[in-house]
PDB file of C-alpha atoms in Angstrom:
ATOM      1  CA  UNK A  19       0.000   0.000   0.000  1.00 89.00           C
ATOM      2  CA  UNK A  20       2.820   2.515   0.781  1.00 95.00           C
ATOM      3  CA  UNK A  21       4.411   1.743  -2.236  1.00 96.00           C
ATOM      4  CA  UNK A  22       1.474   2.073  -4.590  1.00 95.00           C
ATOM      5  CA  UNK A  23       0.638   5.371  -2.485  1.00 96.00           C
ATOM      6  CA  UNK A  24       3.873   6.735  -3.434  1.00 96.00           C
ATOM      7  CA  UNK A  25       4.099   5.669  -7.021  1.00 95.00           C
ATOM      8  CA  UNK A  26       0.940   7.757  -7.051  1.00 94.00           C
ATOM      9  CA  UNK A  27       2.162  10.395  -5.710  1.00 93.00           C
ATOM     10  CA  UNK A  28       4.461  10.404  -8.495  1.00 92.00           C
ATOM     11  CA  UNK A  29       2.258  10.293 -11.480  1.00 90.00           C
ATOM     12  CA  UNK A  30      -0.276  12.427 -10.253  1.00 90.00           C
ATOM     13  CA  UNK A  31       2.157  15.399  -9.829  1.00 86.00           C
ATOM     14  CA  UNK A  32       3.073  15.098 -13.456  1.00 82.00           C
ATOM     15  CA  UNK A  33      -0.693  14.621 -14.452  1.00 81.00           C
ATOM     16  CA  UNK A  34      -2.707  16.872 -11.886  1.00 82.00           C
ATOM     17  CA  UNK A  35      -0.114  19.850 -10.923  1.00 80.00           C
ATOM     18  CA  UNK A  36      -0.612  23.330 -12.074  1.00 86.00           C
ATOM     19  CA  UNK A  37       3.505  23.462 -11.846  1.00 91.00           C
ATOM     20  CA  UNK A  38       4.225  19.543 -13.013  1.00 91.00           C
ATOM     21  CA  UNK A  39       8.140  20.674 -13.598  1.00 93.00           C
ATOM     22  CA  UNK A  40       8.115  22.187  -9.975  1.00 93.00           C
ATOM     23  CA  UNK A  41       6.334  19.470  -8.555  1.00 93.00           C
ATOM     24  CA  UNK A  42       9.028  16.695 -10.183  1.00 94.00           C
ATOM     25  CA  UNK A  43      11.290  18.779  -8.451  1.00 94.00           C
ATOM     26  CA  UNK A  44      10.012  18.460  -5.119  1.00 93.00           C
ATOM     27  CA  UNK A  45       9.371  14.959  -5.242  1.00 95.00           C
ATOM     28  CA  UNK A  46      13.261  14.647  -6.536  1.00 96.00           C
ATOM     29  CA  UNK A  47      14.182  16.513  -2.926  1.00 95.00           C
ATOM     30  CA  UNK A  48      11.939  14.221  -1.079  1.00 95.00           C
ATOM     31  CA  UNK A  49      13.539  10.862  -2.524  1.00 96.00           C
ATOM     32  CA  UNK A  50      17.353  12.417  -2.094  1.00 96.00           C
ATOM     33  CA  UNK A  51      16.031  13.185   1.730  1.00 95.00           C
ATOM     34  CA  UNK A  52      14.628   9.488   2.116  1.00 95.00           C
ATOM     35  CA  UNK A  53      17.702   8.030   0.859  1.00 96.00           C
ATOM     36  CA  UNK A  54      19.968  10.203   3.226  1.00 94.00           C
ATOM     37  CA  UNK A  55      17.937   9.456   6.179  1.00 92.00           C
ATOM     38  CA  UNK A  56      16.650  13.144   6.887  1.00 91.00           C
ATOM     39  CA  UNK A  57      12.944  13.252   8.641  1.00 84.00           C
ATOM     40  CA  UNK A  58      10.075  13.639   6.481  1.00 83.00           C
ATOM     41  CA  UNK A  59       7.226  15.608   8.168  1.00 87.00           C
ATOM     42  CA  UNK A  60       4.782  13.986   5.319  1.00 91.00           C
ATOM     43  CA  UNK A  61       3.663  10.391   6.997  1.00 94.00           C
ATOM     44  CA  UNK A  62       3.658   8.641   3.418  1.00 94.00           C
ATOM     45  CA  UNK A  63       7.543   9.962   3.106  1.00 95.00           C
ATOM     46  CA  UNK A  64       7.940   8.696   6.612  1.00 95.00           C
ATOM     47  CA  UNK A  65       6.198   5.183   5.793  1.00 96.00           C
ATOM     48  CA  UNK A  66       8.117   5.222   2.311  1.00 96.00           C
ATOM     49  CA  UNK A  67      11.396   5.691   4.176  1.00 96.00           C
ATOM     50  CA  UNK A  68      10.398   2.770   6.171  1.00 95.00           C
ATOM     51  CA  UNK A  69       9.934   0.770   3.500  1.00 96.00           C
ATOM     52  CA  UNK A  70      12.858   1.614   1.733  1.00 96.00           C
ATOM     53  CA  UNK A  71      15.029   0.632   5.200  1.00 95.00           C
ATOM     54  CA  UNK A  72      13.137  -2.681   5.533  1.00 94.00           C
ATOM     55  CA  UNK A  73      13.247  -3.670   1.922  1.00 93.00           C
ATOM     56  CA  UNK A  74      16.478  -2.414   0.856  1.00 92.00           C
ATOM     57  CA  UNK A  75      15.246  -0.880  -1.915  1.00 94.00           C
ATOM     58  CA  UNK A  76      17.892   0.456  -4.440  1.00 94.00           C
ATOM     59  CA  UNK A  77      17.585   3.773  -4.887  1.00 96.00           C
ATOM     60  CA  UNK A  78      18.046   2.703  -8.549  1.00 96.00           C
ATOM     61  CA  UNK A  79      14.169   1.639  -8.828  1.00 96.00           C
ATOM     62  CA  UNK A  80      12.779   5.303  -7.898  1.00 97.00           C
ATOM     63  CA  UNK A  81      15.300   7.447  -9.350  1.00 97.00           C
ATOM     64  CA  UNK A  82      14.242   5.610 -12.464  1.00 97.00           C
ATOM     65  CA  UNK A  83      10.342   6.400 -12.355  1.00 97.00           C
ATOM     66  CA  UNK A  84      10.866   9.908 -11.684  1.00 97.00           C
ATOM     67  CA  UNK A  85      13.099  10.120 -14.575  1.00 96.00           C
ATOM     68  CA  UNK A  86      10.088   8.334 -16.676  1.00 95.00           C
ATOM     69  CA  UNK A  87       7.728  10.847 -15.459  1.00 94.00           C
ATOM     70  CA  UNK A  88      10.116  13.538 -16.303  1.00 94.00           C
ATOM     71  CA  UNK A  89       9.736  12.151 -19.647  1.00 94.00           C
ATOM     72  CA  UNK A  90       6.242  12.651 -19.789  1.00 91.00           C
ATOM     73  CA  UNK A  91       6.748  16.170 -19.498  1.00 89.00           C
ATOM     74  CA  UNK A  92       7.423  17.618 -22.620  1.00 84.00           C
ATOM     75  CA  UNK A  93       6.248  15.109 -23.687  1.00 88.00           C
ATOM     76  CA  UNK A  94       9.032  12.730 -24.992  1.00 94.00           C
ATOM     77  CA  UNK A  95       8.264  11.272 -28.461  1.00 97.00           C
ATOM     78  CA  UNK A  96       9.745   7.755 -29.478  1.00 97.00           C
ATOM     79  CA  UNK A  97      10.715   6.968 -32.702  1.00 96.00           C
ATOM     80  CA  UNK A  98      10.434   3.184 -32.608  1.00 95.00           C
ATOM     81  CA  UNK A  99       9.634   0.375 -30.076  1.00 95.00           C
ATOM     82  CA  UNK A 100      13.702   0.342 -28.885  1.00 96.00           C
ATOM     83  CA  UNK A 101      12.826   3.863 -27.706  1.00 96.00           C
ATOM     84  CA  UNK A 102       9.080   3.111 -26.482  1.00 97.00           C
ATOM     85  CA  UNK A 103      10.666   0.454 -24.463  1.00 97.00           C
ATOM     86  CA  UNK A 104      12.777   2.569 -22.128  1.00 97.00           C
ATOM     87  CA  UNK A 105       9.826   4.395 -21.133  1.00 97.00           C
ATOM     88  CA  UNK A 106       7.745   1.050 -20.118  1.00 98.00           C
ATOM     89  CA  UNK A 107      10.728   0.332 -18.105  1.00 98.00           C
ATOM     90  CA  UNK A 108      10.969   3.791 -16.135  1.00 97.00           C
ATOM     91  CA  UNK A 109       7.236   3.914 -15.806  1.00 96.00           C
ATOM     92  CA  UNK A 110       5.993   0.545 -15.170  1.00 96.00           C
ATOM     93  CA  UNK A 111       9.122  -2.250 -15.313  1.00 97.00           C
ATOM     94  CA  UNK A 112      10.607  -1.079 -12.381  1.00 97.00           C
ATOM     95  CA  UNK A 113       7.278  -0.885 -10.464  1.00 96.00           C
ATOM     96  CA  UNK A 114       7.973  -4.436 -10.679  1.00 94.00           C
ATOM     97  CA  UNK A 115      11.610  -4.349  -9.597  1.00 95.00           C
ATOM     98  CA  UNK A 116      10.473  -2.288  -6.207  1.00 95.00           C
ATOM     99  CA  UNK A 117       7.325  -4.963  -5.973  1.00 93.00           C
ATOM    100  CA  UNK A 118       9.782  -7.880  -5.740  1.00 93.00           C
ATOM    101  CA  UNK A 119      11.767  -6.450  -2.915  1.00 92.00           C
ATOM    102  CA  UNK A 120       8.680  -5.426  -0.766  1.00 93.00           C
ATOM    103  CA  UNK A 121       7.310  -9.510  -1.812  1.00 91.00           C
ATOM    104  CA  UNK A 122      11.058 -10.568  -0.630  1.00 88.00           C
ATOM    105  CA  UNK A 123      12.325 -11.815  -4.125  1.00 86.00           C
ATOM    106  CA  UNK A 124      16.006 -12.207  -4.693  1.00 71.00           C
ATOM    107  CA  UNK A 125      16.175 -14.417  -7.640  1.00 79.00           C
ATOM    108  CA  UNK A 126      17.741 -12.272 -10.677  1.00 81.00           C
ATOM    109  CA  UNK A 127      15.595 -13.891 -13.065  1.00 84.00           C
ATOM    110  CA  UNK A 128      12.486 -13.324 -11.373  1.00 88.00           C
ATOM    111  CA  UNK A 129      13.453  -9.517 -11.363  1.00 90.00           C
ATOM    112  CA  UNK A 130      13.907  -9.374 -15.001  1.00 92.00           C
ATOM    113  CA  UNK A 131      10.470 -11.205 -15.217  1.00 95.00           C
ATOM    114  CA  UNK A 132       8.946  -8.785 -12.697  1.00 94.00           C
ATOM    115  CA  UNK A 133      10.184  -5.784 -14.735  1.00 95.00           C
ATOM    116  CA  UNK A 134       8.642  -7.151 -17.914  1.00 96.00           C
ATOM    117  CA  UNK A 135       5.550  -7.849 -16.544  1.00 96.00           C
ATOM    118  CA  UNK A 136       5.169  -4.130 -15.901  1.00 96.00           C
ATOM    119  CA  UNK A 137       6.141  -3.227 -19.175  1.00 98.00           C
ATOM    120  CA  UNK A 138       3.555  -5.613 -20.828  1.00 97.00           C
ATOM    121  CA  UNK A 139       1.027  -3.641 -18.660  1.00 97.00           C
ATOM    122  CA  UNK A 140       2.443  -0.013 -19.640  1.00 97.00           C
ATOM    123  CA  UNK A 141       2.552  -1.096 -23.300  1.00 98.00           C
ATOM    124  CA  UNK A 142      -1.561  -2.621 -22.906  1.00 97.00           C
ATOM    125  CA  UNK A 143      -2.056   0.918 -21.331  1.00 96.00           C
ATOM    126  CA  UNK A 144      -0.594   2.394 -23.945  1.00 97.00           C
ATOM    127  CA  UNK A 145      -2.950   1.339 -26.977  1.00 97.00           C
ATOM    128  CA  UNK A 146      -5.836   1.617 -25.061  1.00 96.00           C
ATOM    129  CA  UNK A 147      -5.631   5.128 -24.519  1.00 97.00           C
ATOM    130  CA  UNK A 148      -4.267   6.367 -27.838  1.00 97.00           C
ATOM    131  CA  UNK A 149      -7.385   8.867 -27.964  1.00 96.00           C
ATOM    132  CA  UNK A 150      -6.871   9.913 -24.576  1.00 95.00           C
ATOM    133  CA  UNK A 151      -3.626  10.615 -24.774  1.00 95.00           C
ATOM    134  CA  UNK A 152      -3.670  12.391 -28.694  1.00 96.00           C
ATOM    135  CA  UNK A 153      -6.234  15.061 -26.607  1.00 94.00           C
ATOM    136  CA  UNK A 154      -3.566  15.457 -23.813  1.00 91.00           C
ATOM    137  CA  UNK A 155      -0.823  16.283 -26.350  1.00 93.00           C
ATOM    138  CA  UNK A 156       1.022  12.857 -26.087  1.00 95.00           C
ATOM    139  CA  UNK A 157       1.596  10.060 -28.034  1.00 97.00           C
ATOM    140  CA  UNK A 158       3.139   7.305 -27.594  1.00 97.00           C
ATOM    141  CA  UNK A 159       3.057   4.623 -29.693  1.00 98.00           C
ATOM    142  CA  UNK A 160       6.038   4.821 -32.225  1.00 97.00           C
ATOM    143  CA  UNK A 161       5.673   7.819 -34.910  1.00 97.00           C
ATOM    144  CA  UNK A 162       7.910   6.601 -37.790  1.00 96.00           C
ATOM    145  CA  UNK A 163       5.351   3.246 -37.945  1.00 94.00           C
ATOM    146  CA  UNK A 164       2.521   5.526 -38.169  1.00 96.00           C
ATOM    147  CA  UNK A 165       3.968   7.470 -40.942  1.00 94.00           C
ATOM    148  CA  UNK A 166       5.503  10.626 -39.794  1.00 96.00           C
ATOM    149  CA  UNK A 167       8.832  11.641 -40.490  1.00 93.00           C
ATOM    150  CA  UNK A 168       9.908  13.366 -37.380  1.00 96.00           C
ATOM    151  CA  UNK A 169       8.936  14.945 -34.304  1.00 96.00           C
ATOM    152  CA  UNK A 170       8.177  18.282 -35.477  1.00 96.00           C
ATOM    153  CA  UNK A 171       5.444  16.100 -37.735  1.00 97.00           C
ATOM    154  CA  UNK A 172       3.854  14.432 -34.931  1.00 97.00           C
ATOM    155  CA  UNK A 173       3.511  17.926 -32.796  1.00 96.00           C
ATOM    156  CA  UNK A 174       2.257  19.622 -35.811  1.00 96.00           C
ATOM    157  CA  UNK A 175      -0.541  17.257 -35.999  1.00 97.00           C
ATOM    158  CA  UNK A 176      -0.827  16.933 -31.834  1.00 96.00           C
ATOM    159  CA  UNK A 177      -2.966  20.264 -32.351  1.00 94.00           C
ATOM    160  CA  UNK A 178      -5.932  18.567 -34.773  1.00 96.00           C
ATOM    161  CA  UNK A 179      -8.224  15.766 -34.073  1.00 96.00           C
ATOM    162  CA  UNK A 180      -6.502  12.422 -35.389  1.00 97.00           C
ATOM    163  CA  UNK A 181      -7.362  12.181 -39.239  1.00 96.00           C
ATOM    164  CA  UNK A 182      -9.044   9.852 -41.440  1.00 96.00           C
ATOM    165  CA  UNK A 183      -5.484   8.637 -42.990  1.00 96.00           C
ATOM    166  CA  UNK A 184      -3.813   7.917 -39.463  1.00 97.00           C
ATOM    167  CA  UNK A 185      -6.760   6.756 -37.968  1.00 97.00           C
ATOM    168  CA  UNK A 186      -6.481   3.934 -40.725  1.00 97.00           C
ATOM    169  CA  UNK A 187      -2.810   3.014 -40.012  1.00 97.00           C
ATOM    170  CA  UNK A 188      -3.710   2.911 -35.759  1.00 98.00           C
ATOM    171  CA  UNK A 189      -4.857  -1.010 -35.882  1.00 98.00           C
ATOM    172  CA  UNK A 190      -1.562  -2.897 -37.452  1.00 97.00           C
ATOM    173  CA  UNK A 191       0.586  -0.626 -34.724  1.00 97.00           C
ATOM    174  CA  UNK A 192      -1.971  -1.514 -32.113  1.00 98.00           C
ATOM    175  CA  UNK A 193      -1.759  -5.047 -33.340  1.00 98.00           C
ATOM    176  CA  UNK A 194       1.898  -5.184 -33.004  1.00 97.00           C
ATOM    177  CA  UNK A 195       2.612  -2.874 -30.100  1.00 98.00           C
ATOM    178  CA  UNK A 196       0.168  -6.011 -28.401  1.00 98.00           C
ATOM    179  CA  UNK A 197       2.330  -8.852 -29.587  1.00 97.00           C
ATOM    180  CA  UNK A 198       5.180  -7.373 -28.277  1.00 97.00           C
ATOM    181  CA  UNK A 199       3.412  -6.704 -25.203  1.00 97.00           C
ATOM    182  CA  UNK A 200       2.261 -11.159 -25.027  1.00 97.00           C
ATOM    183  CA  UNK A 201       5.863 -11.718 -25.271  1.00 96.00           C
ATOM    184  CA  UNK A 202       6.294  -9.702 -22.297  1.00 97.00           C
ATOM    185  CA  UNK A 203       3.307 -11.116 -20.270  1.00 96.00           C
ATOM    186  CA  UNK A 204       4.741 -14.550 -21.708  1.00 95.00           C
ATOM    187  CA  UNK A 205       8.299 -14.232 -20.118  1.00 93.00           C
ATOM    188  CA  UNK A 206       7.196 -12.306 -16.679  1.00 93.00           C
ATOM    189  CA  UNK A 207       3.746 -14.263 -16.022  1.00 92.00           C
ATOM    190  CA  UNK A 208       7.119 -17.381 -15.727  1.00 90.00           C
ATOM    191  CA  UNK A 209       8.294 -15.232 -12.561  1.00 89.00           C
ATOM    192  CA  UNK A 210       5.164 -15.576 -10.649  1.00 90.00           C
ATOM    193  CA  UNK A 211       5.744 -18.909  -9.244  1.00 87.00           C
ATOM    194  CA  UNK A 212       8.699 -17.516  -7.327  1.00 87.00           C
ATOM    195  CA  UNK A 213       6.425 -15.125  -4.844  1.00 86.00           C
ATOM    196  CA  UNK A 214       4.526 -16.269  -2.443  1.00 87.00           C
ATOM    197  CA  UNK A 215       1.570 -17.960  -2.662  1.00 89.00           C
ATOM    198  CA  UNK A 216      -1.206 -15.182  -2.098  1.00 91.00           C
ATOM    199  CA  UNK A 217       1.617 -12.655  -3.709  1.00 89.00           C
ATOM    200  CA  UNK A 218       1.447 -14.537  -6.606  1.00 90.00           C
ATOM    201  CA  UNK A 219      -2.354 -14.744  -7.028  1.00 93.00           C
ATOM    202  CA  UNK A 220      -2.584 -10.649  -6.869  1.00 91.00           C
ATOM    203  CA  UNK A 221      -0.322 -10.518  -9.576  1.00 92.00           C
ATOM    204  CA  UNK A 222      -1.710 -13.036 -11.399  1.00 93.00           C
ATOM    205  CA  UNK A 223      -4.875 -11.193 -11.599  1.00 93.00           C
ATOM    206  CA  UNK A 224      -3.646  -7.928 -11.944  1.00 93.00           C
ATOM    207  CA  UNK A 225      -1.648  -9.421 -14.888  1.00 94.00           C
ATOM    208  CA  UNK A 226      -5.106 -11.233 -16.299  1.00 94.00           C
ATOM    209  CA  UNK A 227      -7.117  -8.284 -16.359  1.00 94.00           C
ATOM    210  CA  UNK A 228      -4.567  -5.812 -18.012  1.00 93.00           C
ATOM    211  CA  UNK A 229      -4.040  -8.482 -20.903  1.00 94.00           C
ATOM    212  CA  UNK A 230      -7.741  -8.929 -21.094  1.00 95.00           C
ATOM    213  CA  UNK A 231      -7.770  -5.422 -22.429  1.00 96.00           C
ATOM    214  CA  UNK A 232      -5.912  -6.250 -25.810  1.00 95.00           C
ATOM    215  CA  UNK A 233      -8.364  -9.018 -25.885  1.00 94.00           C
ATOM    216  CA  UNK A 234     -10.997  -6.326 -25.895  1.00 95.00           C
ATOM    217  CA  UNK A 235      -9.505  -4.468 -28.279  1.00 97.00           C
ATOM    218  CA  UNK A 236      -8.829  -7.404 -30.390  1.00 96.00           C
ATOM    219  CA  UNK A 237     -12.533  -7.618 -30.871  1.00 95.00           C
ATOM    220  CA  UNK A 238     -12.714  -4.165 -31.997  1.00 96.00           C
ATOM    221  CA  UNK A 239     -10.359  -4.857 -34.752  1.00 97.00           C
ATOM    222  CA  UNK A 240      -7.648  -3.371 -32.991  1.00 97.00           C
ATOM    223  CA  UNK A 241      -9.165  -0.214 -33.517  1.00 97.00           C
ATOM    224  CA  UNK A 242      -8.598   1.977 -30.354  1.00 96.00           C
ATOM    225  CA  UNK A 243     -10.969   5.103 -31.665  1.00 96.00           C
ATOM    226  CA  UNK A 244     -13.888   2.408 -31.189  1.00 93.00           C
ATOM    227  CA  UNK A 245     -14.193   3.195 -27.731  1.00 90.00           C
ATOM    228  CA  UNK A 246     -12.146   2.855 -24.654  1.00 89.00           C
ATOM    229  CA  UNK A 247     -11.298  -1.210 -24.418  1.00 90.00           C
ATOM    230  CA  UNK A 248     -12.018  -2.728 -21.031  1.00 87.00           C
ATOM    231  CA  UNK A 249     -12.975  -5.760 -19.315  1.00 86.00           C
ATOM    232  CA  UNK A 250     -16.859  -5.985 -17.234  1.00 86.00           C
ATOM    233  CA  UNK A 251     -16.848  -6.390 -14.110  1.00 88.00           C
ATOM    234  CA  UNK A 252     -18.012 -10.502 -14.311  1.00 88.00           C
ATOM    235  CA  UNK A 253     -14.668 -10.924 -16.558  1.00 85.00           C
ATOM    236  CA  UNK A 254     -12.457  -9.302 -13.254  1.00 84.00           C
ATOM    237  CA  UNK A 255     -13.942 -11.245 -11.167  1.00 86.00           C
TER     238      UNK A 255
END
């Protein structure tokens, strides 16, 4: 719970603050004065601080999300899926990283499956919310598959609605942006079996339900402008 609590902490300062740049500052002071040991008067710094003590969490894990949220700031464009892929690590692979050390994981390979796992869920995120994110300013699946020759292209065309022609080349990006996310899923749902039992069944679920969402979309012809994908309540359950 403190963890999650702090990881959104972190994306709702980027999303939500009327300063984001100010506010990835401050929580940039606040992790430097957890990891040197000064007081927080904040209890979710002071209960993050504990955790960080009790887990040994590398400072390597946190550093890296801010520095993925700082990336959503200008926002960062990525020119292919080598690119995309650093991103889903910052944002969501080492979510998984700082998960196994509050489960008590120290195999190596269930790290790397951990981290995967989380980028498998960024990545579903990711193509469901293409029309979300085009009205925010951002997007993130990779622009020279969709046709446009640079950066200055895609932030030209940030400022319409998404056109008839691109809307058209969305599905086969959406379709592959999804296979590379089931090779993900394939390699870190493999980790599972190394948390503990109950552990293991949360993020089992958790890592059902996210790929149940390129299922959805799947049925809509990978089509994300068909409405937003998700999975009813009775499927959850």
């Amino acid at each position: 719970l403190v963890l999650y609590a702090w990881c959104r902490r972190a994306d709702d300062t980027v999303d939500l603050a009327a300063d984001p740049v100010a506010g990835l500052a401050r929580l940039q002071a606040e992790l430097d004065a957890v990891y040197e040991g000064r007081p927080a008067a904040d209890p979710l710094l002071e209960a993050f601080a504990q955790l960080v003590h009790r887990c040994a969490l590398p400072r390597h894990c946190p550093q890296e999300l801010l520095a993925g949220m700082a990336m959503d700031l200008t926002p960062a464009l990525y020119a292919d899926h080598t690119a995309l892929a650093l991103y889903c690590y910052r944002v969501a692979g080492v979510v998984g990283l700082m998960m196994c050390h509050v489960m008590g994981v120290a195999d190596d390979a269930a790290l790397e499956q951990a981290a995967q796992l989380g980028m498998a869920m960024q990545l579903t995120n990711i193509c469901r919310d293409v029309a979300e994110d085009w009205q925010r300013g951002r997007l993130y699946l990779p622009y020279r598959t969709l046709g446009f020759a640079d950066e200055a292209a895609v932030r030209a065309a940030l400022s319409a609605p998404i056109d008839a022609e691109l809307a058209a080349r969305l599905p086969a990006q959406v379709r592959d942006a999804l296979a590379r996310a089931d090779a993900y899923y394939r390699c870190g749902m493999g980790g599972i079996g190394a948390l503990e039992w109950r552990c293991g069944l949360a993020v089992r679920a958790a890592a059902g339900i996210y790929r149940g969402i390129g299922t959805a979309l799947a049925r809509q012809d990978y089509q994300p402008l068909s409405g937003r994908a998700y999975l009813p309540g009775w499927r959850k359950a």
